[in-house]
Short mmCIF file of C-alpha atoms and ligand atoms in Angstrom, two decimals:
data_model
loop_
_atom_site.label_atom_id
_atom_site.label_comp_id
_atom_site.label_asym_id
_atom_site.label_seq_id
_atom_site.Cartn_x
_atom_site.Cartn_y
_atom_site.Cartn_z
CA MET W 15 100.12 196.79 161.17
CA THR W 16 100.48 193.03 161.59
CA ASN W 17 103.94 191.95 162.66
CA ALA W 18 105.77 189.70 160.22
CA LEU W 19 107.02 187.63 163.13
CA GLU W 20 105.63 187.46 166.61
CA ALA W 21 106.36 185.26 169.62
CA ALA W 22 103.56 185.36 172.18
CA GLN W 23 104.67 183.71 175.42
CA LEU W 24 106.39 181.20 173.14
CA ALA W 25 108.15 178.47 175.12
CA LYS W 26 109.80 175.11 174.52
CA ASN W 27 110.78 172.39 176.97
CA TYR W 28 112.55 169.14 176.25
CA ASN W 29 111.54 166.78 179.07
CA ASN W 30 112.70 168.73 182.12
CA HIS W 31 114.99 171.03 180.21
CA ILE W 32 113.74 174.52 179.30
CA ALA W 33 115.22 175.39 175.90
CA LEU W 34 113.10 178.56 175.56
CA HIS W 35 111.44 180.44 178.41
CA PRO W 36 108.22 182.30 177.51
CA LEU W 37 109.37 184.67 174.77
CA GLU W 38 107.70 187.94 173.76
CA LEU W 39 108.99 189.32 170.48
CA GLN W 40 107.50 191.41 167.68
CA ILE W 41 109.29 191.99 164.39
CA PRO W 42 107.60 194.33 161.90
CA PRO W 43 107.76 193.80 158.11
CA GLY W 44 111.05 194.79 156.52
CA GLN W 45 113.07 194.55 159.69
CA ILE W 46 116.34 192.64 160.06
CA PHE W 47 116.53 191.18 163.57
CA CYS W 48 119.75 189.48 164.65
CA LEU W 49 119.77 187.02 167.53
CA LEU W 50 123.01 186.63 169.44
CA GLY W 51 123.79 184.20 172.25
CA GLN W 52 126.18 181.46 173.24
CA ASN W 53 125.81 177.86 172.11
CA GLY W 54 122.64 176.46 173.62
CA ALA W 55 121.08 179.89 174.32
CA GLY W 56 117.90 179.05 172.38
CA LYS W 57 118.42 180.77 169.02
CA THR W 58 117.89 177.70 166.84
CA THR W 59 114.96 176.61 168.99
CA THR W 60 113.32 179.99 168.33
CA ILE W 61 113.91 179.72 164.59
CA ASN W 62 112.68 176.11 164.48
CA LEU W 63 109.47 177.13 166.25
CA PHE W 64 108.82 179.79 163.58
CA LEU W 65 109.58 177.23 160.88
CA GLY W 66 107.14 174.76 162.41
CA PHE W 67 109.92 172.16 162.64
CA ILE W 68 109.10 171.74 166.35
CA GLU W 69 105.93 172.39 168.37
CA PRO W 70 105.84 174.90 171.19
CA SER W 71 105.29 173.59 174.73
CA SER W 72 103.15 176.70 175.29
CA GLY W 73 102.45 180.05 173.65
CA GLN W 74 102.44 180.85 169.96
CA ALA W 75 104.80 181.56 167.08
CA LEU W 76 102.98 183.75 164.55
CA ILE W 77 103.96 184.59 160.98
CA ASN W 78 102.04 187.48 159.43
CA GLY W 79 99.56 187.01 162.27
CA VAL W 80 99.04 183.28 161.57
CA ASN W 81 99.76 180.69 164.26
CA VAL W 82 102.49 178.44 162.86
CA ALA W 83 101.66 175.32 164.91
CA LYS W 84 98.03 175.33 163.74
CA ASN W 85 98.63 176.42 160.11
CA THR W 86 102.05 175.08 159.22
CA ASP W 87 101.14 174.63 155.54
CA ILE W 88 100.17 178.31 155.20
CA THR W 89 103.06 179.74 157.19
CA ARG W 90 105.67 177.60 155.39
CA GLN W 91 104.58 179.19 152.13
CA ALA W 92 105.42 182.62 153.53
CA VAL W 93 108.83 181.55 154.83
CA ALA W 94 112.22 180.70 153.39
CA TYR W 95 114.98 179.15 155.45
CA ILE W 96 118.70 179.63 155.00
CA PRO W 97 120.71 177.37 157.30
CA GLU W 98 124.43 177.51 157.99
CA VAL W 99 125.01 175.18 155.06
CA VAL W 100 122.46 175.30 152.25
CA HIS W 101 121.98 171.69 151.15
CA LEU W 102 122.03 171.43 147.40
CA TYR W 103 122.90 168.79 144.83
CA GLY W 104 126.59 168.82 143.98
CA ASN W 105 126.12 167.17 140.59
CA LEU W 106 123.48 169.67 139.45
CA THR W 107 124.26 173.20 138.25
CA GLY W 108 123.07 176.34 140.01
CA VAL W 109 120.19 176.70 137.55
CA GLU W 110 119.26 173.02 137.88
CA ASN W 111 119.30 173.17 141.69
CA LEU W 112 117.08 176.25 141.69
CA ASP W 113 114.73 174.59 139.20
CA PHE W 114 114.62 171.40 141.30
CA PHE W 115 113.78 173.18 144.56
CA ASN W 116 111.19 175.39 142.86
CA ARG W 117 109.46 172.37 141.38
CA LEU W 118 109.42 170.74 144.82
CA ALA W 119 107.67 173.85 146.11
CA GLY W 120 105.22 173.70 143.18
CA PHE W 121 106.70 176.51 141.04
CA ARG W 122 108.00 176.38 137.49
CA PHE W 123 110.15 179.05 135.90
CA SER W 124 111.83 179.37 132.51
CA PRO W 125 115.65 179.11 132.37
CA LYS W 126 115.73 182.89 131.80
CA GLU W 127 113.68 183.52 134.94
CA LEU W 128 115.81 181.10 136.98
CA LYS W 129 118.98 182.92 135.90
CA ALA W 130 117.39 186.26 136.77
CA PHE W 131 116.77 185.00 140.35
CA LEU W 132 120.37 183.78 140.61
CA LEU W 133 121.68 187.12 139.35
CA LYS W 134 119.45 189.01 141.78
CA ALA W 135 120.84 186.82 144.57
CA GLY W 136 124.32 187.97 143.54
CA LEU W 137 125.51 184.80 141.78
CA GLN W 138 127.57 185.75 138.75
CA GLU W 139 126.40 184.51 135.39
CA GLU W 140 129.44 182.36 134.62
CA ALA W 141 128.60 180.17 137.64
CA HIS W 142 124.99 179.49 136.68
CA GLU W 143 125.73 176.48 134.48
CA LYS W 144 128.54 175.10 136.63
CA LYS W 145 128.02 172.15 138.98
CA LEU W 146 127.41 172.98 142.63
CA GLY W 147 130.23 170.67 143.66
CA GLY W 148 132.66 173.42 142.67
CA TYR W 149 130.82 176.28 144.41
CA SER W 150 132.23 178.10 147.43
CA LYS W 151 130.13 178.37 150.58
CA GLY W 152 129.23 181.96 149.70
CA MET W 153 128.01 180.88 146.25
CA ARG W 154 125.84 178.17 147.83
CA GLN W 155 124.30 180.71 150.19
CA LYS W 156 123.43 182.81 147.14
CA VAL W 157 121.58 179.87 145.60
CA GLY W 158 119.73 179.63 148.94
CA ILE W 159 118.76 183.28 148.58
CA ALA W 160 117.67 182.69 144.98
CA ILE W 161 115.37 179.91 146.24
CA ALA W 162 113.88 182.40 148.74
CA LEU W 163 113.46 185.00 145.98
CA ALA W 164 111.77 182.56 143.62
CA LYS W 165 109.42 181.54 146.41
CA ASN W 166 108.70 185.22 147.03
CA ALA W 167 108.91 184.52 150.76
CA SER W 168 107.94 187.49 152.91
CA VAL W 169 109.94 186.17 155.87
CA ILE W 170 113.44 184.70 155.73
CA LEU W 171 114.77 182.77 158.70
CA MET W 172 118.53 182.33 158.79
CA ASP W 173 120.62 180.23 161.15
CA GLU W 174 124.25 181.38 161.19
CA PRO W 175 124.20 182.01 157.42
CA THR W 176 127.52 183.86 157.33
CA SER W 177 129.48 181.51 159.56
CA GLY W 178 132.53 180.39 157.62
CA LEU W 179 132.10 183.04 154.91
CA ASP W 180 135.11 185.23 154.15
CA PRO W 181 134.74 189.00 154.74
CA LYS W 182 133.98 189.78 151.08
CA ALA W 183 131.34 187.04 150.85
CA THR W 184 129.84 188.31 154.12
CA LEU W 185 129.65 191.85 152.74
CA GLU W 186 127.94 190.57 149.59
CA PHE W 187 125.53 188.53 151.69
CA ASN W 188 124.74 191.59 153.81
CA ALA W 189 124.10 193.73 150.73
CA ILE W 190 121.53 191.21 149.50
CA CYS W 191 119.89 191.05 152.94
CA ARG W 192 119.58 194.86 152.93
CA GLU W 193 118.01 194.80 149.49
CA LEU W 194 115.50 192.19 150.64
CA SER W 195 114.69 194.30 153.68
CA ASP W 196 114.22 197.39 151.47
CA GLN W 197 111.70 195.36 149.49
CA GLY W 198 109.76 194.74 152.70
CA LYS W 199 111.03 191.23 153.45
CA THR W 200 111.63 190.42 157.09
CA ILE W 201 114.76 188.64 158.28
CA LEU W 202 115.37 186.85 161.57
CA MET W 203 118.97 185.74 161.75
CA ALA W 204 120.78 183.75 164.43
CA THR W 205 124.45 184.67 164.44
CA HIS W 206 127.61 184.63 166.53
CA ASP W 207 129.02 187.61 164.69
CA ILE W 208 128.56 190.64 166.97
CA PHE W 209 130.18 193.07 164.55
CA ASN W 210 128.11 191.91 161.62
CA ALA W 211 124.95 192.09 163.74
CA THR W 212 125.55 195.79 164.40
CA SER W 213 126.28 196.56 160.78
CA LEU W 214 123.41 194.52 159.31
CA GLY W 215 120.64 194.32 161.91
CA HIS W 216 118.02 196.95 162.64
CA ARG W 217 117.53 195.37 166.05
CA ILE W 218 119.59 192.88 167.94
CA GLY W 219 118.51 190.45 170.65
CA ILE W 220 120.84 188.77 173.10
CA MET W 221 119.78 185.37 174.45
CA ARG W 222 121.06 183.44 177.39
CA ASP W 223 119.85 180.10 178.75
CA GLY W 224 116.54 180.34 176.89
CA HIS W 225 115.84 183.95 177.93
CA LEU W 226 115.89 186.96 175.64
CA LYS W 227 117.91 189.20 177.95
CA HIS W 228 118.17 192.35 175.85
CA ILE W 229 116.84 193.92 172.68
CA VAL W 230 118.77 196.89 171.31
CA ASP W 231 118.40 199.18 168.31
CA ALA W 232 121.48 198.89 166.12
CA SER W 233 121.32 202.64 165.43
CA GLY W 234 121.87 203.34 169.13
CA ILE W 235 124.88 201.14 169.79
CA THR W 236 128.41 200.66 168.48
CA ALA W 237 129.91 197.25 167.84
CA GLU W 238 132.11 197.77 170.91
CA GLY W 239 129.06 198.72 173.00
CA LEU W 240 127.22 195.63 171.82
CA GLN W 241 130.21 193.45 172.55
CA GLN W 242 130.34 194.81 176.08
CA LEU W 243 126.58 194.26 176.56
CA TYR W 244 126.93 190.74 175.15
CA PHE W 245 129.65 189.76 177.61
CA GLU W 246 127.72 191.34 180.51
CA SER W 247 124.60 189.44 179.43
CA ILE W 248 126.22 186.04 179.19
CA GLY W 249 127.90 186.57 182.58
P1 ATP G 323 124.02 177.17 168.88
O1 ATP G 323 124.66 178.52 168.85
O2 ATP G 323 124.93 176.11 169.37
O3 ATP G 323 123.33 176.80 167.62
P2 ATP G 323 121.42 177.82 170.08
O4 ATP G 323 121.40 179.15 170.76
O5 ATP G 323 120.88 177.74 168.71
O6 ATP G 323 122.91 177.26 170.09
P3 ATP G 323 119.52 175.76 170.72
O7 ATP G 323 119.99 174.79 169.68
O8 ATP G 323 118.26 176.46 170.50
O9 ATP G 323 120.67 176.81 171.04
O10 ATP G 323 119.43 174.94 172.10
C1 ATP G 323 118.80 175.45 173.28
C2 ATP G 323 118.81 174.37 174.33
O11 ATP G 323 117.90 173.32 173.98
C3 ATP G 323 120.17 173.72 174.53
O12 ATP G 323 120.37 173.48 175.90
C4 ATP G 323 120.04 172.42 173.76
O13 ATP G 323 120.87 171.42 174.30
C5 ATP G 323 118.57 172.08 173.96
N1 ATP G 323 118.01 171.29 172.85
C6 ATP G 323 117.89 171.70 171.57
N2 ATP G 323 117.32 170.73 170.81
C7 ATP G 323 117.06 169.70 171.66
C8 ATP G 323 116.48 168.39 171.50
N3 ATP G 323 116.03 167.98 170.31
N4 ATP G 323 116.37 167.61 172.59
C9 ATP G 323 116.81 168.03 173.79
N5 ATP G 323 117.38 169.24 174.03
C10 ATP G 323 117.50 170.05 172.97
#
């Protein structure tokens, strides 16, 4: 089976600074992989390489077996990106934002279909026609998920998507991530939340100074165990 995400000796330098040492990583379809690590550990660099936002210094980032750097147009179609803050238009409604971003990506949906995506992403109906300016961070993240759903992305890359969300919003976000995973979508998520990583992730990686120091199965470790491993790893 082709991995949804694969890093093959994937590395990134900025001048003399090594942001990512040669990384080997395989993530099969449907898996939720959480990346932990201190600020500057290389999590965002890894995600940006898979997004094709930056070019590797050596090695390859592959999505569904396709080399991102050489086929960015193809791989971007397979991928959705949810950053820490999903940038949307405050003076447009949830439905209008979703419609706008779909059109940018070359898709058109009826208002009924747009609302169905928002509902599936967990955004309650009464919010659909309200302006984004009044949305909470959790509601904005849900519009981000709706954009990913409408795009039918097989891979979703997330950079600290739950940072700043309250516990209830985080739980709701997790539930949607699990549903996506059950549907065979693959999630790579950078996070600082050790406890959430153990409850949501199937596997968890711990990065330090551009190295992936550990990969653990969430089923084989408690949150306390992961916390201990994390602090040992970062030294
Ligand atoms: P955070 O948790 O703060 O988001 P991170 O684990 O995502 O951290 P990266 O943003 O990947 O870390 O950064 C890895 C290293 O690469 C850091 O030392 C950072 O300073 C460096 N770096 C990242 N982007 C650039 C850039 N454009 N130019 C130079 N150095 C960079």
